[in-house]
Tab-separated table of C-alpha atoms in Angstrom:
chain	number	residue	atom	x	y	z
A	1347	UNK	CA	0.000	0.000	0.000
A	1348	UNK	CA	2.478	2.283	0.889
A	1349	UNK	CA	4.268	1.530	-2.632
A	1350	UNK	CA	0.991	2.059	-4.008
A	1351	UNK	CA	0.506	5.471	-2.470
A	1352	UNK	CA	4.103	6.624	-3.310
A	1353	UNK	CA	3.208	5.812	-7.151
A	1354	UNK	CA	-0.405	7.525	-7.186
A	1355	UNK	CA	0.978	11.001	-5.919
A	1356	UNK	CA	3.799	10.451	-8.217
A	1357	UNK	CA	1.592	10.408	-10.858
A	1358	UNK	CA	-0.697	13.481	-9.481
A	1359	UNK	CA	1.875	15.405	-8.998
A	1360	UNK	CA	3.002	15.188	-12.595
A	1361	UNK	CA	-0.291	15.401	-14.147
A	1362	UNK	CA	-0.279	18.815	-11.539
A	1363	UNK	CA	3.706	20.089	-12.965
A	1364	UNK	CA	2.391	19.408	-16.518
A	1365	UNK	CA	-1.330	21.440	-16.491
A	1366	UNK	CA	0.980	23.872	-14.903
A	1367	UNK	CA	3.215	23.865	-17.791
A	1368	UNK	CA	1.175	23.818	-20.668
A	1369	UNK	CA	-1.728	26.087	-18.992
A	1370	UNK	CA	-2.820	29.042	-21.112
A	1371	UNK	CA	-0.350	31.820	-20.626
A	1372	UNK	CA	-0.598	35.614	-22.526
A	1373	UNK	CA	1.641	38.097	-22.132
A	1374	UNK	CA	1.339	40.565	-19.154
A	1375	UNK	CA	0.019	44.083	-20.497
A	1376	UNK	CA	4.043	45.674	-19.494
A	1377	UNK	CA	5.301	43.006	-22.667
A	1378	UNK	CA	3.528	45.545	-24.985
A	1379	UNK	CA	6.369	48.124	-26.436
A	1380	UNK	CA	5.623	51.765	-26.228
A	1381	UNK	CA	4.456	52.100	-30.124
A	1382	UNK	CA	3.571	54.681	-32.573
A	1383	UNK	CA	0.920	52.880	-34.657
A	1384	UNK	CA	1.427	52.889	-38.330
A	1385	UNK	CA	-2.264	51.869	-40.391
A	1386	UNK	CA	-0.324	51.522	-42.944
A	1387	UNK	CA	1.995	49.268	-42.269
A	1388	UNK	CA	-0.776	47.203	-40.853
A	1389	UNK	CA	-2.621	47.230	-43.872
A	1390	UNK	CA	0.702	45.607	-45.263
A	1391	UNK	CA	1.000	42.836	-43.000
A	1392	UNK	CA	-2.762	42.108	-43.653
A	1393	UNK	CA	-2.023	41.140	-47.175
A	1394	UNK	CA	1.031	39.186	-46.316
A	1395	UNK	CA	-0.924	37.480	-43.631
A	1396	UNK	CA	-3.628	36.525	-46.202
A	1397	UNK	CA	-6.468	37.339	-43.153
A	1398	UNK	CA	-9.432	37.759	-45.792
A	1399	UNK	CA	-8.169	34.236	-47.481
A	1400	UNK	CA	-9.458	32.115	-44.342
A	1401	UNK	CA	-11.734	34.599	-42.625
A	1402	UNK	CA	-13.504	35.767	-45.952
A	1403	UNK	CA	-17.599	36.076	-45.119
A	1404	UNK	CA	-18.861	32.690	-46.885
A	1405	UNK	CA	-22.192	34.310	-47.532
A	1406	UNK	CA	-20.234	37.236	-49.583
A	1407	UNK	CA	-24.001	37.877	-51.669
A	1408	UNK	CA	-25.502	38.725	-48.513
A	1409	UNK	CA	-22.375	39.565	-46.181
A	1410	UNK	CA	-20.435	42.581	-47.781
A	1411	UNK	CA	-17.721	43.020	-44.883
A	1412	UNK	CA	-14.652	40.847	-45.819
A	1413	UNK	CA	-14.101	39.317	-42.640
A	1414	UNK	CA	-16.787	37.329	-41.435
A	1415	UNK	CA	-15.604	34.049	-41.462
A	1416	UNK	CA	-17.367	30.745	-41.630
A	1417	UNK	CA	-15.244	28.502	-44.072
A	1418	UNK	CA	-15.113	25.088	-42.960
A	1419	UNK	CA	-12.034	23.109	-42.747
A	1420	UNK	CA	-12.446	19.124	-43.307
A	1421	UNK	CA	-9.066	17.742	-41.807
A	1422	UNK	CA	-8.505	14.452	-39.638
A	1423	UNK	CA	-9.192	15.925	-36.587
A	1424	UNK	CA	-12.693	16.864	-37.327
A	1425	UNK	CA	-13.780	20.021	-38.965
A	1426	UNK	CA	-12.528	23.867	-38.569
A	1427	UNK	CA	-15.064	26.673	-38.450
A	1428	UNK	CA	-12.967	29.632	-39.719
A	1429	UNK	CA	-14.174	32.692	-37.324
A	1430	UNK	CA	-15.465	36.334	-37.688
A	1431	UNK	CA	-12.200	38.858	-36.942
A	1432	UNK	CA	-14.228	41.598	-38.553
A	1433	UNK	CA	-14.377	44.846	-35.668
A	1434	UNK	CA	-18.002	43.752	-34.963
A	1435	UNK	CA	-17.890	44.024	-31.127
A	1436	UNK	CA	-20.353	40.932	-30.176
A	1437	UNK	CA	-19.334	38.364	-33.569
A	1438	UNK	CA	-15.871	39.593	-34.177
A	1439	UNK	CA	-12.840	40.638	-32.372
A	1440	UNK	CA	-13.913	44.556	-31.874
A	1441	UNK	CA	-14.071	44.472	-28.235
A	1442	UNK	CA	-10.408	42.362	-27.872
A	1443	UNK	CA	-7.777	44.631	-26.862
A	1444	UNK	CA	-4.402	45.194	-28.630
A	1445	UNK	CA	-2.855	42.784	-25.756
A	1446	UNK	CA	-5.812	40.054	-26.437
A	1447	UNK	CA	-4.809	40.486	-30.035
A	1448	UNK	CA	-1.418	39.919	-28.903
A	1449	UNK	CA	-1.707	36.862	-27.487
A	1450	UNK	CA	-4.079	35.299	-29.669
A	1451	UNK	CA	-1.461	35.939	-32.820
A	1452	UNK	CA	2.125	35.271	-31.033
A	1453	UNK	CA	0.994	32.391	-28.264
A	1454	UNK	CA	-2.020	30.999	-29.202
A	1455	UNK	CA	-4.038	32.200	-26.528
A	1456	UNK	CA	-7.817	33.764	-26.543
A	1457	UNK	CA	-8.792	36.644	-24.556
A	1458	UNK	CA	-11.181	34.016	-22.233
A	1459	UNK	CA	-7.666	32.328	-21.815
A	1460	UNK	CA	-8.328	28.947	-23.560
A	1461	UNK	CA	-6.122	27.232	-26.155
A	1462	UNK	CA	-6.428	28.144	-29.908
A	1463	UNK	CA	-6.152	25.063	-32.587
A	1464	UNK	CA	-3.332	25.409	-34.802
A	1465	UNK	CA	-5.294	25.280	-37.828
A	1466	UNK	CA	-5.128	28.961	-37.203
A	1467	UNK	CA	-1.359	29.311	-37.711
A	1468	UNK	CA	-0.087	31.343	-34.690
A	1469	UNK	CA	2.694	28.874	-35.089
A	1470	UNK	CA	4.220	30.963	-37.662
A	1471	UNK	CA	2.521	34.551	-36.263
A	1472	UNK	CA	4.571	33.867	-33.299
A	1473	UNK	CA	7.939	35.333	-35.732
A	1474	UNK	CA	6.455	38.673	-35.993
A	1475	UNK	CA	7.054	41.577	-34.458
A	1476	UNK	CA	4.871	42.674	-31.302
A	1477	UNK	CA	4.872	46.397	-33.524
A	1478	UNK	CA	3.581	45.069	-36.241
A	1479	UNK	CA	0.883	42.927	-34.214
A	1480	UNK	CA	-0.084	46.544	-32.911
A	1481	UNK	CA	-0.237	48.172	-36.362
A	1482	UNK	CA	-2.359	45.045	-38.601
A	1483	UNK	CA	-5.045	45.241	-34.919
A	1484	UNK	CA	-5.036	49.213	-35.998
A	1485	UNK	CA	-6.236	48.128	-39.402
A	1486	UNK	CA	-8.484	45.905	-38.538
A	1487	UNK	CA	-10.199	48.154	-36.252
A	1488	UNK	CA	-10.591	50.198	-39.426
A	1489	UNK	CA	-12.464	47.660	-41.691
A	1490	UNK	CA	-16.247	47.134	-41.909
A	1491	UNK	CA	-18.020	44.750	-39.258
A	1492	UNK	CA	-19.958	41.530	-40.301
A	1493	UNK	CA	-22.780	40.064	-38.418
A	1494	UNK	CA	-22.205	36.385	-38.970
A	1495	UNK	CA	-21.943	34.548	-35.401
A	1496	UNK	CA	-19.430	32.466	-34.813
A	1497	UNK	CA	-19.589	28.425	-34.510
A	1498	UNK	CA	-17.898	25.924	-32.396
A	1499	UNK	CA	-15.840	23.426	-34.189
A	1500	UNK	CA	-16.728	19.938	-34.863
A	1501	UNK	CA	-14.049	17.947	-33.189
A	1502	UNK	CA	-13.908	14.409	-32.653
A	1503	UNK	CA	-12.822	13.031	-29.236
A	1504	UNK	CA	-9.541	13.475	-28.080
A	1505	UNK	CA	-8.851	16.189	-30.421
A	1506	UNK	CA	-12.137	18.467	-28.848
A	1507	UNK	CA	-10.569	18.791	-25.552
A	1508	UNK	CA	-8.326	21.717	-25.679
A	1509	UNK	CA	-5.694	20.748	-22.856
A	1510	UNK	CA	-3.667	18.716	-24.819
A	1511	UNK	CA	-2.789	21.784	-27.039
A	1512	UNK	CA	-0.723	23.472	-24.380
A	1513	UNK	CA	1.508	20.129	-24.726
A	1514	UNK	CA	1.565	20.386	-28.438
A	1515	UNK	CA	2.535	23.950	-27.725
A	1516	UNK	CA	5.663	22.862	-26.162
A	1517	UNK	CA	6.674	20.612	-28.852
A	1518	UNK	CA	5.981	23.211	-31.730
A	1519	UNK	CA	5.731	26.715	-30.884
A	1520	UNK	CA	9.125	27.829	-31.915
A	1521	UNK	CA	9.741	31.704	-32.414
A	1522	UNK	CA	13.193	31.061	-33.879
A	1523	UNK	CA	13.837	31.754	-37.072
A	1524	UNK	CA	14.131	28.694	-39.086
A	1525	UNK	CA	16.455	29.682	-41.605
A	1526	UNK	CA	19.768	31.530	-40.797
A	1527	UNK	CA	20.697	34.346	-43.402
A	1528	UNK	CA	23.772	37.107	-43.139
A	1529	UNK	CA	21.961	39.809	-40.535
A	1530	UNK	CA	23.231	42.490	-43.437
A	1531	UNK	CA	21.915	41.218	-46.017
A	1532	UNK	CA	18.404	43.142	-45.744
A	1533	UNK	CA	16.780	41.409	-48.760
A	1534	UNK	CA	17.057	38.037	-46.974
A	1535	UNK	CA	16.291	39.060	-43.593
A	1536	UNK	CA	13.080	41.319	-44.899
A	1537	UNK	CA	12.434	37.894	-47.025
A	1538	UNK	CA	12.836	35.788	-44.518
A	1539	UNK	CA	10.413	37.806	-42.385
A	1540	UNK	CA	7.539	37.875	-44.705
A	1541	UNK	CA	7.532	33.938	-45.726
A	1542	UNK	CA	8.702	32.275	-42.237
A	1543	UNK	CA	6.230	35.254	-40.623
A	1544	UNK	CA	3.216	36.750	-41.523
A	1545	UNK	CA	3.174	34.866	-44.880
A	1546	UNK	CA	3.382	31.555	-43.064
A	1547	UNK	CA	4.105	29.496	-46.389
A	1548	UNK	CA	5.419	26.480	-44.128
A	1549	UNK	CA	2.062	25.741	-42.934
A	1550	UNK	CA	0.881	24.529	-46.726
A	1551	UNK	CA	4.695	23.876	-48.037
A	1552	UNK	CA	6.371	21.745	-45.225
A	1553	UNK	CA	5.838	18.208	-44.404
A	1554	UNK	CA	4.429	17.715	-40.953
A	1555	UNK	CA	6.064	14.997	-38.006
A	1556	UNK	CA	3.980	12.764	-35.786
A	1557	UNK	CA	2.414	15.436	-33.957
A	1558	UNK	CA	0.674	17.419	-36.443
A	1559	UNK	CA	3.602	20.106	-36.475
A	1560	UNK	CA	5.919	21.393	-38.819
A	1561	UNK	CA	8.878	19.039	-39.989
A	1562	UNK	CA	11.540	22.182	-40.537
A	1563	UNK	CA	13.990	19.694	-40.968
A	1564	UNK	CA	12.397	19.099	-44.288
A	1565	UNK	CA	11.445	23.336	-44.715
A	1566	UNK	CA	9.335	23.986	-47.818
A	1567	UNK	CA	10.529	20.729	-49.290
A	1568	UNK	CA	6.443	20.427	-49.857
A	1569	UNK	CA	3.705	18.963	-48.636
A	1570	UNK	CA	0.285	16.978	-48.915
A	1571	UNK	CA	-2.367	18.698	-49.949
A	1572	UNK	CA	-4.594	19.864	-46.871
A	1573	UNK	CA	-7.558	20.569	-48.823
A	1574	UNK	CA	-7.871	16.570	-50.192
A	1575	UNK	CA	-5.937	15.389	-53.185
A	1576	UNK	CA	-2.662	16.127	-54.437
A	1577	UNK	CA	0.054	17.689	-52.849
A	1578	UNK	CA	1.497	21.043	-52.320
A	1579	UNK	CA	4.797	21.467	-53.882
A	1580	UNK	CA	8.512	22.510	-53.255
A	1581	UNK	CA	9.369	25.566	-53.770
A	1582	UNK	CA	13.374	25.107	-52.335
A	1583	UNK	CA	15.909	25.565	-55.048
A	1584	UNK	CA	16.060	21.839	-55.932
A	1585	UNK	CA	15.844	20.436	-59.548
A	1586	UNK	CA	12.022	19.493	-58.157
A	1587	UNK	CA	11.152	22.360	-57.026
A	1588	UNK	CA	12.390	26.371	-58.092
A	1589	UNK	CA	16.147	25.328	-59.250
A	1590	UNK	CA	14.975	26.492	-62.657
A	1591	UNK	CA	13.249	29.624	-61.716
A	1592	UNK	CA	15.362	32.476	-61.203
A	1593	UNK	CA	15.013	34.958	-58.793
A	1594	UNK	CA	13.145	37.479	-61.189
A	1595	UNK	CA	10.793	34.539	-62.276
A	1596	UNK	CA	9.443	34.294	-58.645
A	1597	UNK	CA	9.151	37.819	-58.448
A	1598	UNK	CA	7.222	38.012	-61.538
A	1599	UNK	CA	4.868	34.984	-60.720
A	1600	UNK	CA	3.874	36.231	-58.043
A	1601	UNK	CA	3.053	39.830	-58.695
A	1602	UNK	CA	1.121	38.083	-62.277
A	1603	UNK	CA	0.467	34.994	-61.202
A	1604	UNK	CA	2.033	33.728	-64.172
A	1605	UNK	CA	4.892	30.916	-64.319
A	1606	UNK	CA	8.162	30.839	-66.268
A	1607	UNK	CA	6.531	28.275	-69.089
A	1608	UNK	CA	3.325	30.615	-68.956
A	1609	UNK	CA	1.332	28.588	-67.071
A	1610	UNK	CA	-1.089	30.195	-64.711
A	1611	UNK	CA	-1.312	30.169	-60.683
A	1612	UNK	CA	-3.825	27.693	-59.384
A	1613	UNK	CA	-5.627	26.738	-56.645
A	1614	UNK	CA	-5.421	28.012	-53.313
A	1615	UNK	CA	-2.505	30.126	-54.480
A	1616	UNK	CA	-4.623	32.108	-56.600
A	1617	UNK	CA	-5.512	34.020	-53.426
A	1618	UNK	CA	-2.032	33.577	-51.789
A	1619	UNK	CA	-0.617	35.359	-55.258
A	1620	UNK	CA	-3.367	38.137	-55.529
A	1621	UNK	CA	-2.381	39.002	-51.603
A	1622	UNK	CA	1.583	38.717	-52.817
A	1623	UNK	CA	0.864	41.617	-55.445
A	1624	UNK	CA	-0.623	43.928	-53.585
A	1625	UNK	CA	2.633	43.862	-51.796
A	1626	UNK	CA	5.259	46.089	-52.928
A	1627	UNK	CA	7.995	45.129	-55.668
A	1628	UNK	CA	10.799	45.221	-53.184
A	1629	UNK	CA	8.417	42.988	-50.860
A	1630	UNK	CA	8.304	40.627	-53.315
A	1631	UNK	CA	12.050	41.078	-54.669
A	1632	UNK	CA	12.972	40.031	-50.524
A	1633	UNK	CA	10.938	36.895	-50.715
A	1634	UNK	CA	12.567	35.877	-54.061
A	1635	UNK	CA	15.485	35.787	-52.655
A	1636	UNK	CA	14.825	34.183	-49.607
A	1637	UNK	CA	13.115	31.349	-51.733
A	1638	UNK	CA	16.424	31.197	-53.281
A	1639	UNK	CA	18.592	30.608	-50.749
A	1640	UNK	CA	16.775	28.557	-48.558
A	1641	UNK	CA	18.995	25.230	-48.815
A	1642	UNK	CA	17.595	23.125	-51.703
A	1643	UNK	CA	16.091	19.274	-50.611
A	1644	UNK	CA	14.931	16.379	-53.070
């Protein structure tokens, strides 16, 4: 018995030490840097972020604001309901502060202090800068509300009971850059910003390990398709993926949409590239570059 009791707390104890660990944590409101906000800039990061991709208003005929959400995401787990970020202050996100936004974007976190899934990908948001979390909330809080409620995700069991996230947490939520580039060379660090970052082109393009998170052993190397058949491809500078495209050739594709053999973008990356041109030329010069000297794999 006394063996017995010895291994029970044990094993209370740890279950204790590990909800402890992997509880729901947001920054404290002193984390936030004394900012000038620049709408502009946020309106920037919006594109890159490709926000109205996901959180587009399904019902767009009788939904004009852009950001009502309500696309549904079939995956293993069960299925995603894609939520209303519009500035409506009941459906959307217009009573969250700048720290709720915060948190939600870089950890994960909601304002009630529960777990997000990582089909939203705060995996990658977590690279970004806390200013430029404070300028795209600034934009947002400038764009028309939509009335569509939000609905709760159909999850089947264990993946519907949020505690377990805090663990995956641990194992993937990684704010280190993944690929290291010369800190003067400001093409590839801008580059590097916008596709590890806000752009968050891992999530589609690299393969994924046991636990549902990113393989960046294998970065961009490509990927199966998460919308059902086929598979999303590499886009390192290996002979099967951009070896033949030159730097200018991404640039061009994706402020066109049009490849190198005059093919056209398709897909899901007909939205991705429509987002990519409304970024600037030198934007879109950076990620080039970093495309081209991330290291190539097979």
């Amino acid at each position: 018995m006394r063996r017995l009791t010895i291994i029970l707390g044990g094993l209370a104890l740890a279950v204790v030490l590990l909800f402890l660990v992997t509880r729901p944590v947001g920054l404290p409101a002193g984390m936030l840097p004394a900012h000038t906000v620049d709408i502009a800039n946020g309106e920037i990061l919006f594109h890159a972020s490709g926000c109205a991709s996901c959180h587009a208003s399904v019902d767009a005929d009788t939904e004009p604001a852009i950001l009502g959400g309500g696309l549904a995401l079939d995956t293993p787990f069960g299925t995603f309901l894609v939520p209303n970020i519009s500035p409506h202050p009941d459906h959307g996100i217009g009573r969250w502060s700048t720290l709720d936004f915060v948190n939600a974007m870089h950890l994960g976190v909601s304002p009630g202090g529960r777990h997000y899934y990582p089909a939203f990908p705060y995996p990658s948001y977590t690279r970004m800068r806390l200013e430029d979390l404070m300028d795209l909330k600034s934009y947002l809080d400038t764009l028309p509300q939509a009335q569509n409620p939000n609905q709760e995700h159909d999850l089947t069991f264990p993946w519907n009971v949020r505690a377990g996230i805090g663990l995956w947490k641990l194992l993937n939520l990684d704010p280190a850059a993944v690929v290291s580039v010369p800190p003067d060379n400001k093409d590839l660090v801008r580059g590097r910003y916008l596709v590890e970052g806000p752009g968050h082109c891992g999530e589609c393009h690299t393969p994924r390990n046991w636990s549902g998170g990113l393989d960046n052993s294998r970065w961009l190397s490509g990927a199966p398709n998460p919308e059902g058949e086929g598979k999303v491809p590499n886009i390192t500078p290996d002979e099967n993926g951009l070896a033949e495209w030159s730097q200018r050739d991404i640039e061009y594709y994706l402020s066109s949409g049009l490849t190198p053999d005059f093919d056209t973008v398709g897909g899901s990356m007909v939205e991705v590239q429509a987002n990519m041109a409304r970024l600037s030329a030198e934007d879109r010069a950076a990620i080039a570059a970093y495309l081209k000297a991330v290291p190539p794999l097979h």
